Tab-separated table of C-alpha atoms and ligand atoms in Angstrom:
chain	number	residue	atom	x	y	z
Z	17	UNK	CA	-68.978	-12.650	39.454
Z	18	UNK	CA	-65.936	-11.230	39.535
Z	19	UNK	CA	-63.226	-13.375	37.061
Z	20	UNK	CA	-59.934	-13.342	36.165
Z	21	UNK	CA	-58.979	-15.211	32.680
Z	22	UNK	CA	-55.459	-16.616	31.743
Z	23	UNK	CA	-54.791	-17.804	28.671
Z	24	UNK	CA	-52.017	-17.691	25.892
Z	25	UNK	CA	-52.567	-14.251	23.463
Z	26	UNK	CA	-51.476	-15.166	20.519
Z	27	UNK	CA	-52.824	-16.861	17.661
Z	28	UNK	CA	-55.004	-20.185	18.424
Z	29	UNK	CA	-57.693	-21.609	19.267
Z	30	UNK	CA	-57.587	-21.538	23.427
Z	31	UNK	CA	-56.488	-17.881	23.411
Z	32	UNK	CA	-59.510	-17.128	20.888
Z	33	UNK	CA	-61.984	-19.184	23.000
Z	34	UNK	CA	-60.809	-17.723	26.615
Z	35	UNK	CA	-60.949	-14.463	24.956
Z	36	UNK	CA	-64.406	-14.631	23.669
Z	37	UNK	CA	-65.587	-15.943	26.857
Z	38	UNK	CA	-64.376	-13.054	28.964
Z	39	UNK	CA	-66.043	-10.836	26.533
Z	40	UNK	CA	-69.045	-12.570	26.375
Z	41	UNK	CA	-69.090	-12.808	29.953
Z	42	UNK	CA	-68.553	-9.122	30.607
Z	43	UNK	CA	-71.958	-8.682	28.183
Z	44	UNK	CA	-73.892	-10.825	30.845
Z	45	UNK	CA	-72.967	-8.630	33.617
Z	46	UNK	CA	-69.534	-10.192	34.946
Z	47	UNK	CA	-66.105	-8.531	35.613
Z	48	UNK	CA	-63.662	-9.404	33.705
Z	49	UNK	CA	-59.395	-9.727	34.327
Z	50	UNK	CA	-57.778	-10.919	31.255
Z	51	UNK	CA	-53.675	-11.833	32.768
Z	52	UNK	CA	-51.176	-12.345	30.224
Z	53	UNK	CA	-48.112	-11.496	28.517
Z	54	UNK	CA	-49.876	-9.552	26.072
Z	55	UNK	CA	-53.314	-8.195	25.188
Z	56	UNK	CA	-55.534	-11.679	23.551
Z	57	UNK	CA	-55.238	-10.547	19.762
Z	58	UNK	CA	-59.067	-10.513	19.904
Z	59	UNK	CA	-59.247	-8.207	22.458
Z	60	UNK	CA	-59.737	-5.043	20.789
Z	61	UNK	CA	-61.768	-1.675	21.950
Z	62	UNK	CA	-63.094	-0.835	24.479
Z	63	UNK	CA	-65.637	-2.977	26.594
Z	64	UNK	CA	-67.042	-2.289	29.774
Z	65	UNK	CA	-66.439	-4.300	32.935
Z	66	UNK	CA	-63.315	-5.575	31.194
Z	67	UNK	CA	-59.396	-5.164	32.381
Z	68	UNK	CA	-56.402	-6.305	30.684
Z	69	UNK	CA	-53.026	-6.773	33.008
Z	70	UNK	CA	-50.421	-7.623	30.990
Z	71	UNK	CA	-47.520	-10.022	33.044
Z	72	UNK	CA	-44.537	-7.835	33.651
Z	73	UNK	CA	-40.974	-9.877	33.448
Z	74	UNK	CA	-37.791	-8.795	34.867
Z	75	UNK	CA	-34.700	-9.454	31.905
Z	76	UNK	CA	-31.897	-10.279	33.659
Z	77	UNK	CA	-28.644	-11.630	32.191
Z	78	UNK	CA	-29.173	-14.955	34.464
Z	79	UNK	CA	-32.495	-15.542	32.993
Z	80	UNK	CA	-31.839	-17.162	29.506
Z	81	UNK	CA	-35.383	-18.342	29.769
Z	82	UNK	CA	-37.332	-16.227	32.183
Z	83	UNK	CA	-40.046	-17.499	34.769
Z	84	UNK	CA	-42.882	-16.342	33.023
Z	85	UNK	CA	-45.408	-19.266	35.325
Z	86	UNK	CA	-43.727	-17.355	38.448
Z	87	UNK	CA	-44.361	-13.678	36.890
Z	88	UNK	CA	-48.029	-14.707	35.943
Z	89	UNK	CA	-48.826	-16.385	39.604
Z	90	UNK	CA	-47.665	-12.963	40.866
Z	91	UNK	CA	-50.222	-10.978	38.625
Z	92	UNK	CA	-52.956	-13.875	39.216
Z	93	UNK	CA	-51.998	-13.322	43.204
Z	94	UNK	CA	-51.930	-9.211	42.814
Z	95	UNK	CA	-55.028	-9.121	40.531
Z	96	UNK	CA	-56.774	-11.266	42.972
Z	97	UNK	CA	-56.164	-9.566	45.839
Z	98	UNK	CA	-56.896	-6.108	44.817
Z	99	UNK	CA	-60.033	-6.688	43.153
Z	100	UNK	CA	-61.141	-9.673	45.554
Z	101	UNK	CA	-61.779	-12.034	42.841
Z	102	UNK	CA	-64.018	-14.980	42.661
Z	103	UNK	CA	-62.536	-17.332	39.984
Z	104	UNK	CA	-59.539	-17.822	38.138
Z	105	UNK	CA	-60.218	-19.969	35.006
Z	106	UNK	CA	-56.895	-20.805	32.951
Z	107	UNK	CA	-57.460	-21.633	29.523
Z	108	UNK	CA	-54.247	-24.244	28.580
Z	109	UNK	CA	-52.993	-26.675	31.418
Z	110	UNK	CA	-49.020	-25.219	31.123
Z	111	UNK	CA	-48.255	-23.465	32.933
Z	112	UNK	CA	-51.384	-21.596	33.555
Z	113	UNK	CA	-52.831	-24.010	35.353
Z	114	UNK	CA	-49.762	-24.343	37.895
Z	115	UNK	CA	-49.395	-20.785	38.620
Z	116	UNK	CA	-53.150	-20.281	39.654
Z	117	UNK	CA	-52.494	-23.376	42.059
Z	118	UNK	CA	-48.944	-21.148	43.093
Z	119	UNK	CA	-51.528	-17.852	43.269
Z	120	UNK	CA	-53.720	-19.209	45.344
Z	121	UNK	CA	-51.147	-20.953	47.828
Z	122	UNK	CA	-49.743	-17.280	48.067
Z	123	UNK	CA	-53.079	-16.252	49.370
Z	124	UNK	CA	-53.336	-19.456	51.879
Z	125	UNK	CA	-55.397	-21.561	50.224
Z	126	UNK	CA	-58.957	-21.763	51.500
Z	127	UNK	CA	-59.504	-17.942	51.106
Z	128	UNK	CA	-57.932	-17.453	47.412
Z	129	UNK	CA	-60.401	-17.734	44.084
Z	130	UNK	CA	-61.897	-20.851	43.018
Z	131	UNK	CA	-59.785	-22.415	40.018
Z	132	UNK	CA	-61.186	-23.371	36.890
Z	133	UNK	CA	-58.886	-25.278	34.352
Z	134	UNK	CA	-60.132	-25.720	30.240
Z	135	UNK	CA	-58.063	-28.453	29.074
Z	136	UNK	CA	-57.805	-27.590	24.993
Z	137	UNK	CA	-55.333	-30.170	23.409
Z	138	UNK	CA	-52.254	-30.766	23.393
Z	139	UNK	CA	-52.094	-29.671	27.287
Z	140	UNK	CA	-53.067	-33.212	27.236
Z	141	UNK	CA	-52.111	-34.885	24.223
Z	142	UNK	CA	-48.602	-33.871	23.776
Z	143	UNK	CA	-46.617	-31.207	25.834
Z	144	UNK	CA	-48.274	-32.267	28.954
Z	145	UNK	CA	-46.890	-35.697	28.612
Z	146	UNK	CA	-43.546	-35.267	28.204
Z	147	UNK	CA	-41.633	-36.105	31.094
Z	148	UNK	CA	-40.537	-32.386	31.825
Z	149	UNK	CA	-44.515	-31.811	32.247
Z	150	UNK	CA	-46.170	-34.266	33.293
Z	151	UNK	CA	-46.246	-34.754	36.737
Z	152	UNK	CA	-46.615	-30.874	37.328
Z	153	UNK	CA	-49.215	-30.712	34.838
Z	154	UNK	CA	-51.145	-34.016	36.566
Z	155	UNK	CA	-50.536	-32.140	39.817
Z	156	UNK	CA	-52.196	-28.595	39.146
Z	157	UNK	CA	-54.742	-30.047	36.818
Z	158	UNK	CA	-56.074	-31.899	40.056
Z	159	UNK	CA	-55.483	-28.968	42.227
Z	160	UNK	CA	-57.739	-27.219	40.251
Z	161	UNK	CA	-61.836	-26.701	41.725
Z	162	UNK	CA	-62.859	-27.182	38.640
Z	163	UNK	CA	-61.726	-28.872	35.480
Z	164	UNK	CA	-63.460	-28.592	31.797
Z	165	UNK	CA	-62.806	-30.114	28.241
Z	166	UNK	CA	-63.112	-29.146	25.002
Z	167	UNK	CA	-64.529	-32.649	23.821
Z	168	UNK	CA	-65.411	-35.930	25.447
Z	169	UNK	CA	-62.103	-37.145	23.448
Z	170	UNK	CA	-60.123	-34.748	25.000
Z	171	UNK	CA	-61.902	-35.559	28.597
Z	172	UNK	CA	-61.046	-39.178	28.385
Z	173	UNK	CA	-57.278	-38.513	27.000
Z	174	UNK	CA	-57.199	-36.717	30.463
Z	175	UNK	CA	-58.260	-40.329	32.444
Z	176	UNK	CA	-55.887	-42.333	30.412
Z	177	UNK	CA	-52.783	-40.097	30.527
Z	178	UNK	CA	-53.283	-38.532	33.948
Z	179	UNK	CA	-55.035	-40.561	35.954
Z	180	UNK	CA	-58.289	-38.220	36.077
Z	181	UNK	CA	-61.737	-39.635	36.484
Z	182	UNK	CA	-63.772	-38.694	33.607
Z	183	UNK	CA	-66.673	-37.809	35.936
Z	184	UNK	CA	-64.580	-35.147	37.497
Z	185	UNK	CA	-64.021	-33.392	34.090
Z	186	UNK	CA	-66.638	-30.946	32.545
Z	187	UNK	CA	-67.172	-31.293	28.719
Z	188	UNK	CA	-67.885	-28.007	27.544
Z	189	UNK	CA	-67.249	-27.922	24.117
Z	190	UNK	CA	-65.820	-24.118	21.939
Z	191	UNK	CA	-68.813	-22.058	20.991
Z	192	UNK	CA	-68.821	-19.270	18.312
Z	193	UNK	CA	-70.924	-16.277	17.792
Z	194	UNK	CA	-72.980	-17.187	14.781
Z	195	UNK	CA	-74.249	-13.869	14.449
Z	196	UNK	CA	-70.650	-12.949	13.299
Z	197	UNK	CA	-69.371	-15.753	11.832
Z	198	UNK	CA	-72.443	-15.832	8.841
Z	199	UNK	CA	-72.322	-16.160	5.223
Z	200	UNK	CA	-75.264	-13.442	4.876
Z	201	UNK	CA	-74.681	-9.252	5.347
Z	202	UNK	CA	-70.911	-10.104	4.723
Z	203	UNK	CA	-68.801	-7.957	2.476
Z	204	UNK	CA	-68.107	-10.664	-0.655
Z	205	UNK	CA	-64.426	-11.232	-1.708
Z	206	UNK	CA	-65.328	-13.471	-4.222
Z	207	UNK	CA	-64.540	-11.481	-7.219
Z	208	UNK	CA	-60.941	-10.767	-5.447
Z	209	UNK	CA	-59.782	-14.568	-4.406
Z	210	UNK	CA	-61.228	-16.188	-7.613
Z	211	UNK	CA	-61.698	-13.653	-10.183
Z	212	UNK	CA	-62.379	-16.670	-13.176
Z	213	UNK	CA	-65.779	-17.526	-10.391
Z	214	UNK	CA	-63.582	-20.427	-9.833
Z	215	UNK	CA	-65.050	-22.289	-6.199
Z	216	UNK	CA	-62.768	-21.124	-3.169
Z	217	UNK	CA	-61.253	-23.711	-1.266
Z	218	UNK	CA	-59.845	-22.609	2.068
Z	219	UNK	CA	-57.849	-23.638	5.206
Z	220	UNK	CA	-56.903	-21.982	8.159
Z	221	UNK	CA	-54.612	-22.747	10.418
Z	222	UNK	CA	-50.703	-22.071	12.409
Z	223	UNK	CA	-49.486	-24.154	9.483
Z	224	UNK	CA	-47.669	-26.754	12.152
Z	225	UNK	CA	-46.689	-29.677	11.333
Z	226	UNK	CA	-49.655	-31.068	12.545
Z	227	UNK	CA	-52.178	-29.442	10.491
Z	228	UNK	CA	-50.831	-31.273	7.420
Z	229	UNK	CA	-50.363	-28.062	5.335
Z	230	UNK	CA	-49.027	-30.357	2.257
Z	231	UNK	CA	-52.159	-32.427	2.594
Z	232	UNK	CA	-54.227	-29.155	2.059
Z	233	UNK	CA	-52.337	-28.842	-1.547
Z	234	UNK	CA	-52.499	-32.453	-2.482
Z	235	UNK	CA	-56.479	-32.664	-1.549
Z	236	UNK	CA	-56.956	-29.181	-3.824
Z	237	UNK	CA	-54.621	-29.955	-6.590
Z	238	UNK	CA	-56.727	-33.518	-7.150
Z	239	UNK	CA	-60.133	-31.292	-6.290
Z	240	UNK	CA	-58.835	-29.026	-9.632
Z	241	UNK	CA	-58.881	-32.312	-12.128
Z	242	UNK	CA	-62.625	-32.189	-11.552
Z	243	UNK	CA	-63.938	-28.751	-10.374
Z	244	UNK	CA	-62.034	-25.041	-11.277
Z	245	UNK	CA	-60.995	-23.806	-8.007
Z	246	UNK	CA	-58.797	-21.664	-6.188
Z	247	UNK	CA	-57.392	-22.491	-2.800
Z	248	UNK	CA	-56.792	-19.815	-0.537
Z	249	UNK	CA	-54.218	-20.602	2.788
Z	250	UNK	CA	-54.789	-18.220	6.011
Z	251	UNK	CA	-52.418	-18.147	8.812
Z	252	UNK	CA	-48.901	-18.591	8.955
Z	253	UNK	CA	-46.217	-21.131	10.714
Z	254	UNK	CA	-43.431	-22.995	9.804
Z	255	UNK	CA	-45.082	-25.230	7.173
Z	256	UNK	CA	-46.195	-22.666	4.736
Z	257	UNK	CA	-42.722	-22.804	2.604
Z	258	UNK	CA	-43.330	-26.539	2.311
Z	259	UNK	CA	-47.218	-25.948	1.130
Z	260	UNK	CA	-45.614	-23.493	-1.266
Z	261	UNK	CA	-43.506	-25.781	-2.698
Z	262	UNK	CA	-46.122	-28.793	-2.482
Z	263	UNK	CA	-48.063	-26.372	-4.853
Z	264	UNK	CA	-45.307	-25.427	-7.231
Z	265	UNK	CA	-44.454	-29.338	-7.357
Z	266	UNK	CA	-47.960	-30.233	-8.494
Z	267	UNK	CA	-47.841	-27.255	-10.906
Z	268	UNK	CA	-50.988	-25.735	-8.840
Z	269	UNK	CA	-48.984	-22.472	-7.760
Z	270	UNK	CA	-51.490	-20.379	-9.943
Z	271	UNK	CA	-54.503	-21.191	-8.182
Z	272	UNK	CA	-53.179	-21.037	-4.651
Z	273	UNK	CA	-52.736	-17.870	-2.453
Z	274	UNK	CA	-51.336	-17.244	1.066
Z	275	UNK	CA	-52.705	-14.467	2.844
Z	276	UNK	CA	-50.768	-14.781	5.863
Z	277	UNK	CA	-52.446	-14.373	8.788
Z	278	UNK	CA	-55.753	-12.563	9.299
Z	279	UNK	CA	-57.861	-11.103	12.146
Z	280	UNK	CA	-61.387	-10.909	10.694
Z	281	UNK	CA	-61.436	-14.835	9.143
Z	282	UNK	CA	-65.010	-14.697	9.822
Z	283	UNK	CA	-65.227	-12.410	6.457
Z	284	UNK	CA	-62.630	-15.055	4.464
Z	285	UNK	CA	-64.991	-17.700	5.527
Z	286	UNK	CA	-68.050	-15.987	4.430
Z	287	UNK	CA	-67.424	-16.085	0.759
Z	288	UNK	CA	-65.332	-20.052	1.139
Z	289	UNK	CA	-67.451	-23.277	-0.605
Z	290	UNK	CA	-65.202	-26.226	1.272
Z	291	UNK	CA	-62.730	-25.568	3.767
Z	292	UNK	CA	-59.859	-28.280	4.317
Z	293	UNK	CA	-58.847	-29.821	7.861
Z	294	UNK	CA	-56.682	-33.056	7.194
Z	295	UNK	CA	-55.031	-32.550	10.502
Z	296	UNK	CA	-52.975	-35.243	12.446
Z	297	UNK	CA	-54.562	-35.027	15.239
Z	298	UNK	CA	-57.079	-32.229	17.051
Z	299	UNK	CA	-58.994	-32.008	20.052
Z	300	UNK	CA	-61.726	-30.276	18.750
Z	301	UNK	CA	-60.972	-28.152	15.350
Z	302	UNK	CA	-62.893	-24.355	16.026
Z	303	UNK	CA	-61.505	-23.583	12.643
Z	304	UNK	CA	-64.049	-26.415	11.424
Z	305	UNK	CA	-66.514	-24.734	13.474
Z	306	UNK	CA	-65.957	-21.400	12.079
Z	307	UNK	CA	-65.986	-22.595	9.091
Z	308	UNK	CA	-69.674	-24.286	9.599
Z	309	UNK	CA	-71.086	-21.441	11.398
Z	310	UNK	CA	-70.244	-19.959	7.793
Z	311	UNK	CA	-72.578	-22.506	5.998
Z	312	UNK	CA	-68.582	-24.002	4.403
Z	313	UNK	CA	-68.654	-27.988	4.363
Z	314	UNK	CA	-66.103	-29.175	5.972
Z	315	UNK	CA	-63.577	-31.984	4.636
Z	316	UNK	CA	-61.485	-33.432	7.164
Z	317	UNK	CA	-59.840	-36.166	8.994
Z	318	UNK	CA	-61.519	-38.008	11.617
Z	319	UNK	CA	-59.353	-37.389	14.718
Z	320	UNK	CA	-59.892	-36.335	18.189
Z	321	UNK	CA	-62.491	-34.906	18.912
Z	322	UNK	CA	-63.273	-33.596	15.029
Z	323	UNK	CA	-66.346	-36.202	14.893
Z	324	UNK	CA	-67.929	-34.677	17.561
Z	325	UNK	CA	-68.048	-31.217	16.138
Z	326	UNK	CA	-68.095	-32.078	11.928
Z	327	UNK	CA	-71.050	-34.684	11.319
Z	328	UNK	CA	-69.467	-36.758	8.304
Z	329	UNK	CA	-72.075	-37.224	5.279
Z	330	UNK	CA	-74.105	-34.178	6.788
Z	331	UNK	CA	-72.197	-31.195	7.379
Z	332	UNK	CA	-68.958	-32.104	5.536
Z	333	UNK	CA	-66.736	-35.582	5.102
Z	334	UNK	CA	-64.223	-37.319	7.272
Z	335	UNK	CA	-61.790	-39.667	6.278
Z	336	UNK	CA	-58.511	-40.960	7.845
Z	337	UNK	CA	-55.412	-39.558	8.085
Z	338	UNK	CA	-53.156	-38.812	5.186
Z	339	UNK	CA	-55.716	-40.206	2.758
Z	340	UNK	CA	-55.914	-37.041	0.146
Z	341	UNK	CA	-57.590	-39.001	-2.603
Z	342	UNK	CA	-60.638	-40.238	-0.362
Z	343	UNK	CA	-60.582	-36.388	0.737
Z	344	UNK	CA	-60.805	-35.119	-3.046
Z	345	UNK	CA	-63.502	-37.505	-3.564
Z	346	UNK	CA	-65.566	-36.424	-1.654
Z	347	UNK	CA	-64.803	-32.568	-1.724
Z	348	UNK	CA	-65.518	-33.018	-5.240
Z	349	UNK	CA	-68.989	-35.227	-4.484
Z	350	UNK	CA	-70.536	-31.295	-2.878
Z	351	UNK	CA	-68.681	-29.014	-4.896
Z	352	UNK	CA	-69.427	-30.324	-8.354
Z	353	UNK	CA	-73.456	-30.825	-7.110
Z	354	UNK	CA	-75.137	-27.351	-6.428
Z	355	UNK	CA	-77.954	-29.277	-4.773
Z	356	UNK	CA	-75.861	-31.191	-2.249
Z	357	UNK	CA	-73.512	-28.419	-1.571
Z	358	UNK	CA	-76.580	-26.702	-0.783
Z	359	UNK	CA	-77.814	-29.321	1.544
Z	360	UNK	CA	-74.629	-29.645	3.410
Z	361	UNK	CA	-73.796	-25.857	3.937
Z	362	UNK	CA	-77.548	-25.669	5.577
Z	363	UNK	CA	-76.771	-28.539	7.904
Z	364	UNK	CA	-73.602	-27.150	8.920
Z	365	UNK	CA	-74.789	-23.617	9.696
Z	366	UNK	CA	-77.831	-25.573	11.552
Z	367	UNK	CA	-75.815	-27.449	13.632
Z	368	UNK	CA	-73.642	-24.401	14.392
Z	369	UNK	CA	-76.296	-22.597	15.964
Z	370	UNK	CA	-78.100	-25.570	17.805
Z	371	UNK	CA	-75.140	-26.796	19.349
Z	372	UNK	CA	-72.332	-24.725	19.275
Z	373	UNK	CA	-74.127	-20.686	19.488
Z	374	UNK	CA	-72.507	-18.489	22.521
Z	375	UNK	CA	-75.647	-17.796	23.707
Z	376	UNK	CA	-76.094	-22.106	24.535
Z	377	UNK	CA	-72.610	-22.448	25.927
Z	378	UNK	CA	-71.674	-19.636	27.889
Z	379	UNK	CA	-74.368	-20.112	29.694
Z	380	UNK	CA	-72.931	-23.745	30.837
Z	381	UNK	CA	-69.611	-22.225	31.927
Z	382	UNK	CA	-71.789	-19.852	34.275
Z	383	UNK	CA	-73.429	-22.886	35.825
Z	384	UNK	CA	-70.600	-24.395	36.088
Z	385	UNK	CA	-68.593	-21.512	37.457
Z	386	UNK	CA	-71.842	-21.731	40.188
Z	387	UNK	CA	-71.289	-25.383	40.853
Z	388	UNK	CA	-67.538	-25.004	41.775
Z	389	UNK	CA	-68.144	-22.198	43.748
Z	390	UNK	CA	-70.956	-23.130	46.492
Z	391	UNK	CA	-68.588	-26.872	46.009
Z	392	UNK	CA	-71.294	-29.085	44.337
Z	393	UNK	CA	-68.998	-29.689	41.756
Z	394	UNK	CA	-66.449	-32.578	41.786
Z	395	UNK	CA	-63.274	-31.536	41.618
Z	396	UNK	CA	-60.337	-33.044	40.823
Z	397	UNK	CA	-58.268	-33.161	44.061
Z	398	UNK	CA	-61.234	-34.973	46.017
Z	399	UNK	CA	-59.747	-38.182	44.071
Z	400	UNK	CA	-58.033	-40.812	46.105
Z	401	UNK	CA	-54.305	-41.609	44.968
Z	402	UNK	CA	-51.581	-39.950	43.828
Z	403	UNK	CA	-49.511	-41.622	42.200
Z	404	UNK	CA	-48.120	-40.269	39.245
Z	405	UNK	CA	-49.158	-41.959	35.885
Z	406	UNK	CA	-46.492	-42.038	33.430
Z	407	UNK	CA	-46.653	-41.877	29.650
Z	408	UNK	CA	-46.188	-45.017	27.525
Z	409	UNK	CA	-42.554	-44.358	26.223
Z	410	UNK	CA	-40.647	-41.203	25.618
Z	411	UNK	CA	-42.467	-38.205	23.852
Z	412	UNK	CA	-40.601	-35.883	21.588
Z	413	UNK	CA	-42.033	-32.360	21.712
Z	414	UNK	CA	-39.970	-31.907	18.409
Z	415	UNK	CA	-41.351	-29.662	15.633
Z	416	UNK	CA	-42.659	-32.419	12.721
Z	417	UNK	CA	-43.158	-35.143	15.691
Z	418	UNK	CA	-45.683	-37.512	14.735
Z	419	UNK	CA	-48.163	-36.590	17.250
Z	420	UNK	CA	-49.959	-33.295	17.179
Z	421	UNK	CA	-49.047	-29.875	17.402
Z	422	UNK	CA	-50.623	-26.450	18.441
Z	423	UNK	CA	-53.872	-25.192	16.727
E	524	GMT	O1	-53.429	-27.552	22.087
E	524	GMT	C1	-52.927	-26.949	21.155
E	524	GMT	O2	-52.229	-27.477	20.327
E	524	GMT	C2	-53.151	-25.489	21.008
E	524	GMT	C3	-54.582	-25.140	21.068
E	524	GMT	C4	-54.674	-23.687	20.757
E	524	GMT	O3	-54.332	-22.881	21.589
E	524	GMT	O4	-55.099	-23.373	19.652
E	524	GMT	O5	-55.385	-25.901	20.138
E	524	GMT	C5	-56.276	-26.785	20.708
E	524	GMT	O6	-57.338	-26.015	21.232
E	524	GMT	C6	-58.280	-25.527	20.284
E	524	GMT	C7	-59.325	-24.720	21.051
E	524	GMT	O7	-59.950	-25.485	22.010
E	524	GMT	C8	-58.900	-26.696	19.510
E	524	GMT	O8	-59.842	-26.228	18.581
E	524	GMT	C9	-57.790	-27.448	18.785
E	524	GMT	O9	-58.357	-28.584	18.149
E	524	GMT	C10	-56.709	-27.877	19.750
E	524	GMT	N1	-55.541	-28.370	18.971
E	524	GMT	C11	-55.164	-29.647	18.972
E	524	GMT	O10	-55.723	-30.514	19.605
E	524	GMT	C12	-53.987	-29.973	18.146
């Protein structure tokens, strides 16, 4: 198949999963068109029967916020055209999902590439809802041939905010290459992130308000009145001066580190004992499942669509929201027993690889690529009605809102 793949480049979850996909893809004989602003940060070499074409924008004095949906259903359109495509799938509803449905009105309709929209979070959950978004992003999302989900919490977020039957969306949850992401044949930072062979806390994340950076700090600094560790922060965002000072507050500033952020996490993981994800809210949590992949145990908070990916009392802990104390508990319960921490980093590199390996889900998306195109799928836009669904109240897509954030 020929397949073109839009998705946001930077750092985050749906850019790392669209990316991996087109690569993995290309592997299995597909061509690839990655479309964006710029190249997916994973993208890197070069790799056969794979094209990048980066979105070019006009500045113009007029433009204090340029078009970029318009720009990008230009390249979808021109990329489409030229090398005939036979799918578009859009990783993030806005506005990627709306300029495919643009790209392939510009090529009258019936004739264009299928569309395949991954819904990844807060598409859904947040942005998508607020009244500047939603009825465009209801709109294109059931324009699209094809619609998938990251988790059956996500899927049925989509029926109660938009108004989309949950038997038209595909749940197709983020894989990972567990031959990558592997505590074995890694090279060991140990010595270098917790030179007193303290244990190694970690967390990984944009460091958004919803991750609950501070959490991260109050969960290690009560971990430390039990167990010597150090914790170490990757990634970067506008919480990390507040998880400094969290850590200076509690008088933990020694034992913490910020790396900042970090291409090759798989290695970070590698060498990690417990890795930390109190988030607010999350649709799915592939730092969690990077993390497992790794053999880490996961502590976290039981959101979303995190219960479907971390098995609580097997391959880490869950606990609500915002309750640091229940999450030092039990951090402490499998890093202060060799035997369990044993257990539970086997269970969560098993369950990895049985559910979550590349080589189990990527094959789904090709099936399901199949479906939409000989039209045995259901999608979306076959659904009777129209009528937009609101949101419950106002939504504030304000930085520190109480609802989530990106990954
Ligand atoms: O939706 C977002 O906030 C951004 C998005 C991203 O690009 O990283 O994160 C979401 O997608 C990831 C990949 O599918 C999931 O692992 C994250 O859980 C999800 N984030 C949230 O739901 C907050």
């Amino acid at each position: 198949m020929k397949i073109a793949i839009s998705c946001y480049p930077t750092y985050g979850g749906s850019g790392a999963v669209a990316t991996e996909l087109g690569l993995e893809l290309a592997e299995r004989g597909h061509e690839i068109h990655f479309i964006s602003y710029a190249q997916p940060f994973r993208l890197d070499g070069f790799r056969e029967r794979v094209y990048f074409h980066e979105v070019e924008m006009d500045q113009y004095p007029l433009f204090e916020h340029p078009p970029y949906s318009l720009a990008l259903a230009v390249s979808i359109h021109e990329v489409a055209s030229h090398y005939d495509l036979d799918l578009v799938h859009v990783h993030y509803a806005i506005p990627h999902a709306t300029s495919a449905w643009i790209a392939r009105q510009m090529m009258n309709g019936q004739t264009g590439p299928r569309v395949v929209t991954t819904l990844h979070g807060t598409d859904i959950t947040l942005t998508g809802q607020h009244p500047s978004f939603h009825s465009i992003t209801r709109f294109s999302i059931r324009r699209s041939d094809g619609l998938t989900a990251v988790s059956s919490f996500l899927r049925d977020e989509t029926e109660r905010s938009f108004g989309v039957e949950k038997d038209r969306i595909r749940v197709i949850p983020n894989f990972i290459d567990t031959d990558r992401y592997r505590r074995e044949d890694k090279p060991c930072h140990r010595s270098t992130l917790a030179p007193g062979g303290e244990k190694i806390v970690m967390h990984i994340s944009n460091f958004r308000p919803v991750k609950r950076v501070e959490d991260v700090v109050e969960v290690f600094a009560r971990i430390r009145h039990d167990v010597p560790a150090r914790l170490v922060m990757v990634g970067d965002g506008p919480d990390r001066p507040r998880a400094q000072q969290r850590a200076e507050v509690l008088g933990v500033e020694d034992h913490v580190v910020f790396l900042g952020k970090h291409t090759s996490v798989d290695e970070l993981l590698a060498c990690a004992d417990l890795f930390l994800l109190p988030s607010e809210s999350e649709s799915f949590g592939l730092a969690a499942l990077e993390a497992m992949a790794c053999g880490v145990p996961v502590v976290a908070s039981r959101v979303g669509g995190v219960p479907e990916v971390v098995v609580d009392g097997e391959t880490g802990a869950l606990l609500d929201v915002g309750d640091v104390g229940g999450m030092a508990k039990a951090a402490v319960g499998i890093l202060g027993d060799a035997d369990r921490w044993a257990q539970v980093s086997g269970a969560a590199r098993r369950l990895a690889v049985e559910r979550f390996d590349a080589r189990k889900v990527v094959p789904i998306y090709e099936a399901f690529y199949r479906e939409v195109l000989d039209g045995s799928v259901a999608a979306p836009h076959d659904m009777a009605g129209e009528d937009p669904v609101l949101p419950a109240g106002g939504l504030s897509l304000a930085e520190g809102s109480t609802s989530d954030e990106e990954d």
